[in-house]
PDB file of C-alpha atoms in Angstrom:
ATOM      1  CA  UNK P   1      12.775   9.078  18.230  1.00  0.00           C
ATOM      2  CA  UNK P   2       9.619   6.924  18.730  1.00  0.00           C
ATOM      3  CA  UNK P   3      10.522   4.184  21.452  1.00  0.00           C
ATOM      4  CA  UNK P   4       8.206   1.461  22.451  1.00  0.00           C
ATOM      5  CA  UNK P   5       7.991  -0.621  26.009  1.00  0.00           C
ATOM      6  CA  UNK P   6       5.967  -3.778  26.592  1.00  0.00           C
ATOM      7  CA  UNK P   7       5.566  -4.644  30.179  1.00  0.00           C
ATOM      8  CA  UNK P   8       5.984  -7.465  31.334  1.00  0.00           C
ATOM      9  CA  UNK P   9       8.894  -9.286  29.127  1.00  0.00           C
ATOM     10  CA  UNK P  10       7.148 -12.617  30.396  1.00  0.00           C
ATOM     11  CA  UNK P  11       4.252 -13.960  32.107  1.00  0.00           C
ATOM     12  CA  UNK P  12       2.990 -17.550  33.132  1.00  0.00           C
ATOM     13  CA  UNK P  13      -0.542 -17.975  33.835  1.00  0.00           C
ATOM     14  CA  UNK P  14      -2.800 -20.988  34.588  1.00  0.00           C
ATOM     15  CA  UNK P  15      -4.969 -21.781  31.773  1.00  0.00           C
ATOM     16  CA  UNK P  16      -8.556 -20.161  32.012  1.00  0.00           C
ATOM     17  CA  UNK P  17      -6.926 -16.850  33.707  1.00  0.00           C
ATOM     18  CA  UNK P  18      -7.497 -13.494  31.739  1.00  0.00           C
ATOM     19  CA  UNK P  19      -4.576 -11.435  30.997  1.00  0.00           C
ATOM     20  CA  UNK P  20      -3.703  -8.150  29.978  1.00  0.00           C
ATOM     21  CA  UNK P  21      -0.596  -6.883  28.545  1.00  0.00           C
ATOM     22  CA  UNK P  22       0.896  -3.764  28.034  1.00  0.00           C
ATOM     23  CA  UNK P  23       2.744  -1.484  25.626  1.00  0.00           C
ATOM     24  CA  UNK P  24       3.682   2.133  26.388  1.00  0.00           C
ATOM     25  CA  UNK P  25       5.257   4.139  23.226  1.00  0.00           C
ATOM     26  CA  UNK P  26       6.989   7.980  24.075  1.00  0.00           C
ATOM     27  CA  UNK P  27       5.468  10.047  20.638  1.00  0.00           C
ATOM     28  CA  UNK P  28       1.660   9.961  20.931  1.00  0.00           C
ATOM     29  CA  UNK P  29       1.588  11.205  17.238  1.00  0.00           C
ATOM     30  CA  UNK P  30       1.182   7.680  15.981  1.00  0.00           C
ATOM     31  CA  UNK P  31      -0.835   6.778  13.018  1.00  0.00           C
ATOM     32  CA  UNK P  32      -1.314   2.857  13.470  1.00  0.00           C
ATOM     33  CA  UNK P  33      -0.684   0.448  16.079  1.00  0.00           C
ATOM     34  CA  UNK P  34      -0.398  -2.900  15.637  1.00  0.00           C
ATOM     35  CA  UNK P  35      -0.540  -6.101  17.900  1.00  0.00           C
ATOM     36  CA  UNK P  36       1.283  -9.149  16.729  1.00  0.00           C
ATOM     37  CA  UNK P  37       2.322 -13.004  17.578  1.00  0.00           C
ATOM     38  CA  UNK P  38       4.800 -14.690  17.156  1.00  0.00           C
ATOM     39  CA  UNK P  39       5.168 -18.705  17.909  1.00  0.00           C
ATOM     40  CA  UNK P  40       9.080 -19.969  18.159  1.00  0.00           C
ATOM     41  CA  UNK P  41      10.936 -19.805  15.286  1.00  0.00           C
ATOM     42  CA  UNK P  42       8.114 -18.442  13.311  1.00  0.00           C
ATOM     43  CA  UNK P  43       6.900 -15.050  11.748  1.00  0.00           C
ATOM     44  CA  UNK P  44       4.785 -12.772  12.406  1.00  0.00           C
ATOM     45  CA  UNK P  45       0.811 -12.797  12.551  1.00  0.00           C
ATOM     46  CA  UNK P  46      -1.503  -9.701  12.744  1.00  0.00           C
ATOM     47  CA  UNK P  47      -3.741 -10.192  16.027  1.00  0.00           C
ATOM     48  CA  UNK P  48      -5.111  -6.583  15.509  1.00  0.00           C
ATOM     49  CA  UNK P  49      -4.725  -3.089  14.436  1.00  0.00           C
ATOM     50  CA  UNK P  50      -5.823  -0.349  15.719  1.00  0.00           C
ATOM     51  CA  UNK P  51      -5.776   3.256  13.590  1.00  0.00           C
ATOM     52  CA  UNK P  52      -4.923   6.237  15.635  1.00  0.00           C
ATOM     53  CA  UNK P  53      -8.594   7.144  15.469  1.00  0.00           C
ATOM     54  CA  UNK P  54     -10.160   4.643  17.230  1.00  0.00           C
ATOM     55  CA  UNK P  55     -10.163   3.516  20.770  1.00  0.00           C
ATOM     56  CA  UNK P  56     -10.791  -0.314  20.586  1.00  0.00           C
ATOM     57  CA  UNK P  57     -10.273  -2.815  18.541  1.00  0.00           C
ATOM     58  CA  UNK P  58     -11.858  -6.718  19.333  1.00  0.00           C
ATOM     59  CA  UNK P  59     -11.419 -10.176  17.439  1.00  0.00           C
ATOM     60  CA  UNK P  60     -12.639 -13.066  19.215  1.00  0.00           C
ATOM     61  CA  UNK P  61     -11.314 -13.584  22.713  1.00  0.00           C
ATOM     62  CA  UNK P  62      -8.927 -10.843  22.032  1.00  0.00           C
ATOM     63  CA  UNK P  63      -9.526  -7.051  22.501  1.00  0.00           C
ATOM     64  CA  UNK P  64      -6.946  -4.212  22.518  1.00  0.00           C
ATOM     65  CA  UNK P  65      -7.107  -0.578  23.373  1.00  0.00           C
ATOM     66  CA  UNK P  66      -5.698   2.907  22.449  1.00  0.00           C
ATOM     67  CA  UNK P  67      -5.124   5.725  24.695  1.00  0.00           C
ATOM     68  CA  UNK P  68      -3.371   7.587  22.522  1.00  0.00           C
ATOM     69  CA  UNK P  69      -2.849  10.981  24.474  1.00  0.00           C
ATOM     70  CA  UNK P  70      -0.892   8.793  27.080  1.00  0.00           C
ATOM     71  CA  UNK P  71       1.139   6.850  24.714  1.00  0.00           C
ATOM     72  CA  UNK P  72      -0.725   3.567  25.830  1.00  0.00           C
ATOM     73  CA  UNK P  73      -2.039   0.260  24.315  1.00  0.00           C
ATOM     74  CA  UNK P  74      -3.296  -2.922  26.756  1.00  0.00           C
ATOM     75  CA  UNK P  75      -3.892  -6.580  24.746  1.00  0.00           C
ATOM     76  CA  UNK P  76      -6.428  -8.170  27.150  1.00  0.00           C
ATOM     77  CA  UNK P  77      -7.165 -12.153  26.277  1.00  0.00           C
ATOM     78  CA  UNK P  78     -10.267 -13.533  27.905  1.00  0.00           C
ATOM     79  CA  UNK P  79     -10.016 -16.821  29.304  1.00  0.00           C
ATOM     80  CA  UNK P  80      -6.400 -18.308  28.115  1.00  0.00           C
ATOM     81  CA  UNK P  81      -5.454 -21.386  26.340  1.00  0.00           C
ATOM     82  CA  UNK P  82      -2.341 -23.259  26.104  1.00  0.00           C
ATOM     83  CA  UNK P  83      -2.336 -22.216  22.326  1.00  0.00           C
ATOM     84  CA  UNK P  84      -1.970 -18.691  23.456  1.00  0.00           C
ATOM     85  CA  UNK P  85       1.585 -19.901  24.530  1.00  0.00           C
ATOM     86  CA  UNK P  86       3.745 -17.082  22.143  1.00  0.00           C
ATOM     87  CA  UNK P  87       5.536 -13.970  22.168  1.00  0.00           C
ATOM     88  CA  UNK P  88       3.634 -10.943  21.858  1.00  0.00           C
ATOM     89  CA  UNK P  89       4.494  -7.875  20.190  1.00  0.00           C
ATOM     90  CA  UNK P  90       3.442  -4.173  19.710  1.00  0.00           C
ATOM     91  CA  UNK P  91       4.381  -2.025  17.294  1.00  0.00           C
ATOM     92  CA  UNK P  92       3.080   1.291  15.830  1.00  0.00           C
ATOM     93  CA  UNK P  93       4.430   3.895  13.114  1.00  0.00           C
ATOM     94  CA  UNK P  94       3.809   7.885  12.234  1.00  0.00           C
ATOM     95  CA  UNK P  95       1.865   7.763   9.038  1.00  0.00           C
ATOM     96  CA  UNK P  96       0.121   5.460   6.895  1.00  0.00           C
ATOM     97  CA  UNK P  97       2.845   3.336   4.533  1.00  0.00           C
ATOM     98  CA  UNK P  98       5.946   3.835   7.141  1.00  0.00           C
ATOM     99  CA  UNK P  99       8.213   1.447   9.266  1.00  0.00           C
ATOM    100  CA  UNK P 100       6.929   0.175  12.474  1.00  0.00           C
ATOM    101  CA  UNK P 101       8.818   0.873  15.528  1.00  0.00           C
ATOM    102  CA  UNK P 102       8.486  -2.265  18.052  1.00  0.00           C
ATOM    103  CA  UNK P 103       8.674  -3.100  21.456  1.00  0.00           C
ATOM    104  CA  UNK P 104      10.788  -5.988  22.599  1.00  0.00           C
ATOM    105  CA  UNK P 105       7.667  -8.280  23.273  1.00  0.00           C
ATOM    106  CA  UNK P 106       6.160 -10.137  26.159  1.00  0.00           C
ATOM    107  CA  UNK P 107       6.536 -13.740  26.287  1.00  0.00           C
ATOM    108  CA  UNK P 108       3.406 -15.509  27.567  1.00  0.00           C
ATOM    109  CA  UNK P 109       3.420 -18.968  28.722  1.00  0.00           C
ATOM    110  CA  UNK P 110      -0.395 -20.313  29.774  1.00  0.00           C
ATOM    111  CA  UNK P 111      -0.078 -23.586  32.005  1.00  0.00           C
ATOM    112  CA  UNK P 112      -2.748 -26.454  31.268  1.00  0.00           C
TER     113      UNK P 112
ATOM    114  CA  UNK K   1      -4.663 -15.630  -1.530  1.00  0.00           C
ATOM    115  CA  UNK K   2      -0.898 -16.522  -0.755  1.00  0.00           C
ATOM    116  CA  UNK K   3       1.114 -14.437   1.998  1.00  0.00           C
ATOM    117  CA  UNK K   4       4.176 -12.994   2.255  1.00  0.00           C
ATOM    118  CA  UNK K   5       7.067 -15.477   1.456  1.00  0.00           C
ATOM    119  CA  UNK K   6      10.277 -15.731   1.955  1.00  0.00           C
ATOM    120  CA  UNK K   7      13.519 -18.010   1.100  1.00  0.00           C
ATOM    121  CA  UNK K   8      15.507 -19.392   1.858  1.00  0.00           C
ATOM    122  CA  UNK K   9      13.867 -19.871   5.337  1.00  0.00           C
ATOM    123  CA  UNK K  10      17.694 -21.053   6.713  1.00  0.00           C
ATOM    124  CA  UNK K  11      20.539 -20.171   5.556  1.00  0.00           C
ATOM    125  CA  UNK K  12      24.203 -20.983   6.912  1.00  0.00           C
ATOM    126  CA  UNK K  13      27.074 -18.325   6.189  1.00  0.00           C
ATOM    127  CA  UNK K  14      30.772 -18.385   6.286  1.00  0.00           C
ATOM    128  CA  UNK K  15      31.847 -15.801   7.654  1.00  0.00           C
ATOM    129  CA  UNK K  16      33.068 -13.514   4.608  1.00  0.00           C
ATOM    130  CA  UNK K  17      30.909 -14.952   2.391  1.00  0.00           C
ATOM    131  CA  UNK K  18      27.786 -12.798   0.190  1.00  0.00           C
ATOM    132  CA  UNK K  19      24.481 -13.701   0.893  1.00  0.00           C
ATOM    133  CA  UNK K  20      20.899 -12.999  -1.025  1.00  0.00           C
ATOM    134  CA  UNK K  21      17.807 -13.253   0.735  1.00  0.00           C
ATOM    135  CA  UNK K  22      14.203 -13.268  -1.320  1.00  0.00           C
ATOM    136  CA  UNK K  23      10.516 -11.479  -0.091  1.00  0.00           C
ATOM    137  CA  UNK K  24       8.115 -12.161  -2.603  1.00  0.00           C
ATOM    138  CA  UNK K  25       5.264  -9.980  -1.264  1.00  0.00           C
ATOM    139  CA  UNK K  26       1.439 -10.408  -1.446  1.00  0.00           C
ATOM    140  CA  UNK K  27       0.136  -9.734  -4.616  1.00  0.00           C
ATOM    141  CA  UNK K  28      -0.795  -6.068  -5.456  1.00  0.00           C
ATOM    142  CA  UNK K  29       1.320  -4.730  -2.376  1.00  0.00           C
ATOM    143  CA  UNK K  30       2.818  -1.625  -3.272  1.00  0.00           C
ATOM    144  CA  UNK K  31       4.694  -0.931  -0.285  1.00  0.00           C
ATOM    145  CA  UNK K  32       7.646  -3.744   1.449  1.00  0.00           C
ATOM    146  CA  UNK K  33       9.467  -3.483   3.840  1.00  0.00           C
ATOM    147  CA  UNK K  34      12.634  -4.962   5.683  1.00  0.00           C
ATOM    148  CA  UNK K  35      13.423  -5.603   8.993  1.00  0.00           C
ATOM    149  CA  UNK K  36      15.859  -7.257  11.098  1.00  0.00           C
ATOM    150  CA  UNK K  37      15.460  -9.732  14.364  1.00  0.00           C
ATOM    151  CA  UNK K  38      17.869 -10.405  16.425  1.00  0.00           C
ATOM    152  CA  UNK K  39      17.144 -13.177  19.197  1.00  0.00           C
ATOM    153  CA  UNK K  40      15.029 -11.959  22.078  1.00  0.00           C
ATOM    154  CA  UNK K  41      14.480  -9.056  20.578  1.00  0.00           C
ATOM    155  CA  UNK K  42      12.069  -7.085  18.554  1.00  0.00           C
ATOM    156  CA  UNK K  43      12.477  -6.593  14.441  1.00  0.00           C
ATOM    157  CA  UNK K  44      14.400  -3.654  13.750  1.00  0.00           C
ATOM    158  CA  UNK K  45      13.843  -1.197  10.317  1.00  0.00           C
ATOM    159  CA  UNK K  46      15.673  -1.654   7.327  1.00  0.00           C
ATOM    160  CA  UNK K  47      14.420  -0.774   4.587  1.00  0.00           C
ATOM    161  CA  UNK K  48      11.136   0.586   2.549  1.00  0.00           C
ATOM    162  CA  UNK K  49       9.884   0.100  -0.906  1.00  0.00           C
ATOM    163  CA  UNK K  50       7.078   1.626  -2.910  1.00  0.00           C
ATOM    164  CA  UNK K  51       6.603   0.042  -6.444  1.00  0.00           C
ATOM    165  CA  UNK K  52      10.370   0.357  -7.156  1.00  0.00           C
ATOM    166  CA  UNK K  53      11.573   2.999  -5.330  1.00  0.00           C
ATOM    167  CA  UNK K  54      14.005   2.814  -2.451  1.00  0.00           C
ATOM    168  CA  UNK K  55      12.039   5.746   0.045  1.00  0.00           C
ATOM    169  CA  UNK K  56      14.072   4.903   2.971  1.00  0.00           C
ATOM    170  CA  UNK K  57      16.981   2.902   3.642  1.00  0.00           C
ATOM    171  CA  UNK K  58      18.179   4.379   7.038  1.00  0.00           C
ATOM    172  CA  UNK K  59      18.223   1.226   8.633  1.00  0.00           C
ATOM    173  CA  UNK K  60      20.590  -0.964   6.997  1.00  0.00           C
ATOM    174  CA  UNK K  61      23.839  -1.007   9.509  1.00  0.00           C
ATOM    175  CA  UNK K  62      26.505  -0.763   6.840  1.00  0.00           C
ATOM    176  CA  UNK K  63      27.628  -0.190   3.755  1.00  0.00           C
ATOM    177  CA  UNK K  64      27.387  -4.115   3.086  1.00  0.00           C
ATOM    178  CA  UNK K  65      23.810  -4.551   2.781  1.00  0.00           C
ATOM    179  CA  UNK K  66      21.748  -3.596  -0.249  1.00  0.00           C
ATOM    180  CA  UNK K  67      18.012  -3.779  -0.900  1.00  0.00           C
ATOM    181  CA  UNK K  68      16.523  -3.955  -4.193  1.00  0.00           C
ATOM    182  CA  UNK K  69      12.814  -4.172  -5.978  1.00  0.00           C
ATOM    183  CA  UNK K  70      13.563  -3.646  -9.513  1.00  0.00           C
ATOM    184  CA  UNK K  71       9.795  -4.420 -11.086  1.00  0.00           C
ATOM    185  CA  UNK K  72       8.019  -3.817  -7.879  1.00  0.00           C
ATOM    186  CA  UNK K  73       7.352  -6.891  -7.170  1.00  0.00           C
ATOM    187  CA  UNK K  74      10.128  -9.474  -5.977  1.00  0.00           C
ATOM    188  CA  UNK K  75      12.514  -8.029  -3.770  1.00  0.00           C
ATOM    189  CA  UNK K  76      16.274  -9.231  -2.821  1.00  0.00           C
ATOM    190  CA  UNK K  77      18.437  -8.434   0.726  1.00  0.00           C
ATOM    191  CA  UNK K  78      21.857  -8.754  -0.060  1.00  0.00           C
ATOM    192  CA  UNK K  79      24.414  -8.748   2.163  1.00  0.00           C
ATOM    193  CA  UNK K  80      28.151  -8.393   1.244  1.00  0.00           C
ATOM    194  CA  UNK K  81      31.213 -10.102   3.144  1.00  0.00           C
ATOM    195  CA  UNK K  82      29.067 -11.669   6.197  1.00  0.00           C
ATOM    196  CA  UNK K  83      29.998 -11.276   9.643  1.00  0.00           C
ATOM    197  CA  UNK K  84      28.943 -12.769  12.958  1.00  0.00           C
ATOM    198  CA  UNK K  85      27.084 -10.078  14.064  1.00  0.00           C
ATOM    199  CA  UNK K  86      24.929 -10.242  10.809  1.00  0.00           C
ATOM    200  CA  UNK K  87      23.443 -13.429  12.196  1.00  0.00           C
ATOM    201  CA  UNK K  88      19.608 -12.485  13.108  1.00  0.00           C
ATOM    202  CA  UNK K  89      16.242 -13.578  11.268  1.00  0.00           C
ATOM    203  CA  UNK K  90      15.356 -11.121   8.362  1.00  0.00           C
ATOM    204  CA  UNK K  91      11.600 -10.672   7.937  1.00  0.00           C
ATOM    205  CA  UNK K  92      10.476  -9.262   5.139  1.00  0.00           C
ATOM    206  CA  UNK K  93       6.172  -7.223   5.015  1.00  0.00           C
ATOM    207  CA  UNK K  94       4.017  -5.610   2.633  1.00  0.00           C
ATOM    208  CA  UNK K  95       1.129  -3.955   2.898  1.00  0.00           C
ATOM    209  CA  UNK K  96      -1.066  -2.002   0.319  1.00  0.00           C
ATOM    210  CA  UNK K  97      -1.228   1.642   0.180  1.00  0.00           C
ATOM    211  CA  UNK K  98      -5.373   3.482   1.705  1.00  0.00           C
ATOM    212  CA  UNK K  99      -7.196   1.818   3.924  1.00  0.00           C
ATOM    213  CA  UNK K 100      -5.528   0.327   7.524  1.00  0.00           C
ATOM    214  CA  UNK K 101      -2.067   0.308   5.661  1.00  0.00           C
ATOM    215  CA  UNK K 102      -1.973  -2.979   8.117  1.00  0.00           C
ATOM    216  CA  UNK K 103       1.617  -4.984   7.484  1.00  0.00           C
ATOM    217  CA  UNK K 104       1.738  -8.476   6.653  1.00  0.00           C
ATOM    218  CA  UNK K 105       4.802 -10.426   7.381  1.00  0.00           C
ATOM    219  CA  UNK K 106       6.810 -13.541   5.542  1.00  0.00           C
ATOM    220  CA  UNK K 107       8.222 -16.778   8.033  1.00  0.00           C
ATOM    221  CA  UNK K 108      11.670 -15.135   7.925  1.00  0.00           C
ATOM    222  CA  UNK K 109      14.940 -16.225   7.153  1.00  0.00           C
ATOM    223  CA  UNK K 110      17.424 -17.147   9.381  1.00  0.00           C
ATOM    224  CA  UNK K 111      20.349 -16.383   8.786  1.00  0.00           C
ATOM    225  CA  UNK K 112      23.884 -17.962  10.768  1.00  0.00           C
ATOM    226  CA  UNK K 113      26.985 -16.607  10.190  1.00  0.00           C
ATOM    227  CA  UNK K 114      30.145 -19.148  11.551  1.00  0.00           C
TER     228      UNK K 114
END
């Protein structure tokens, strides 16, 4: 059974600091894997995806990476805003139109 | 085009009392799927849809919840004779079949159960 980990559960940084966080999943045979946020209260929004094919994936000051032979992602955000302030989530599933299996989230907190 | 949305976004339940939750999906989205939140935690599997069909239901915790799609489209959580523990936010995604099969989620609804 596919089980994912995102280290740490929260972080506080000082705005302007980069961060990286991380999500570890235990069956490399993955198909997607998917970064989301989520603000208080709120849904879910899409940051990224990234298909078990590829390595990288990059959208603005966000970039996230695949290492899929050791069951890895990392979410690095380049120079941190207050609006970055959300929970962050990784998920990934085993073939194309399938459930995602999440991680519990890490809840970032950036400091102005 | 519109998103995923859901309603009603609250909802307050007695506790024995049926519930019925809407996911109207993104238009064209053949696959939809249910999950459940529960606070501090990540969403959970429910339930999957293509078109109509039920694929995979292995999620739902008991006997008292029921999914349905019947056109394809719309699609309704029910859940029979609440109780406490049923209190969580349901989110509801779709996502189209080929290309990054990437899910797109609804706001949620929360759902209380006194």
């Amino acid at each position: 059974k596919q089980e994912v980990t995102q280290i740490p559960a929260a972080l506080s940084v000082p705005e302007g600091e980069n961060l990286v966080l991380n999500c570890s999943f235990t069956d490399s045979a993955i198909y997607n894997l998917q970064w989301f946020r989520q603000d208080p209260g709120k849904g879910l929004t899409s940051l990224l995806l990234i298909q078990s094919s590829q390595r990288e994936q990059t959208s603005g000051r966000l970039n996230a990476s695949l290492d899929k032979s050791s069951g890895r992602s990392t979410l690095y955000i380049a120079a941190s805003q207050p609006g970055d302030s959300a929970t962050y989530l990784c998920a990934v599933n085993d073939s194309g139109n399938t459930p995602l299996v999440f991680g519990k989230g890490t809840r970032l907190s950036v400091i102005a | 085009g519109a998103g995923v949305s859901q309603s009603p976004r609250y909802k307050v339940a007695k506790r024995g009392q049926d519930v019925a939750l809407r996911c109207d999906p993104i238009s064209g989205h053949v696959s939809l799927f249910w999950y459940q939140q529960a606070l501090g935690q990540g969403p959970e599997f429910l339930t999957y849809f293509q078109n109509e069909a039920q694929l995979d239901k292995s999620g739902l915790p008991s006997d008292r919840f029921f999914a349905e799609r019947p056109e394809g489209s719309v699609s309704t959580l029910k859940i029979q004779r609440t109780q406490q523990e049923d209190s969580a936010v349901y989110l509801c995604a779709s996502s189209l079949t080929g290309g990054g099969y990437e899910q797109y989620f609804g706001p949620g609804t929360r759902l209380t159960v006194t």
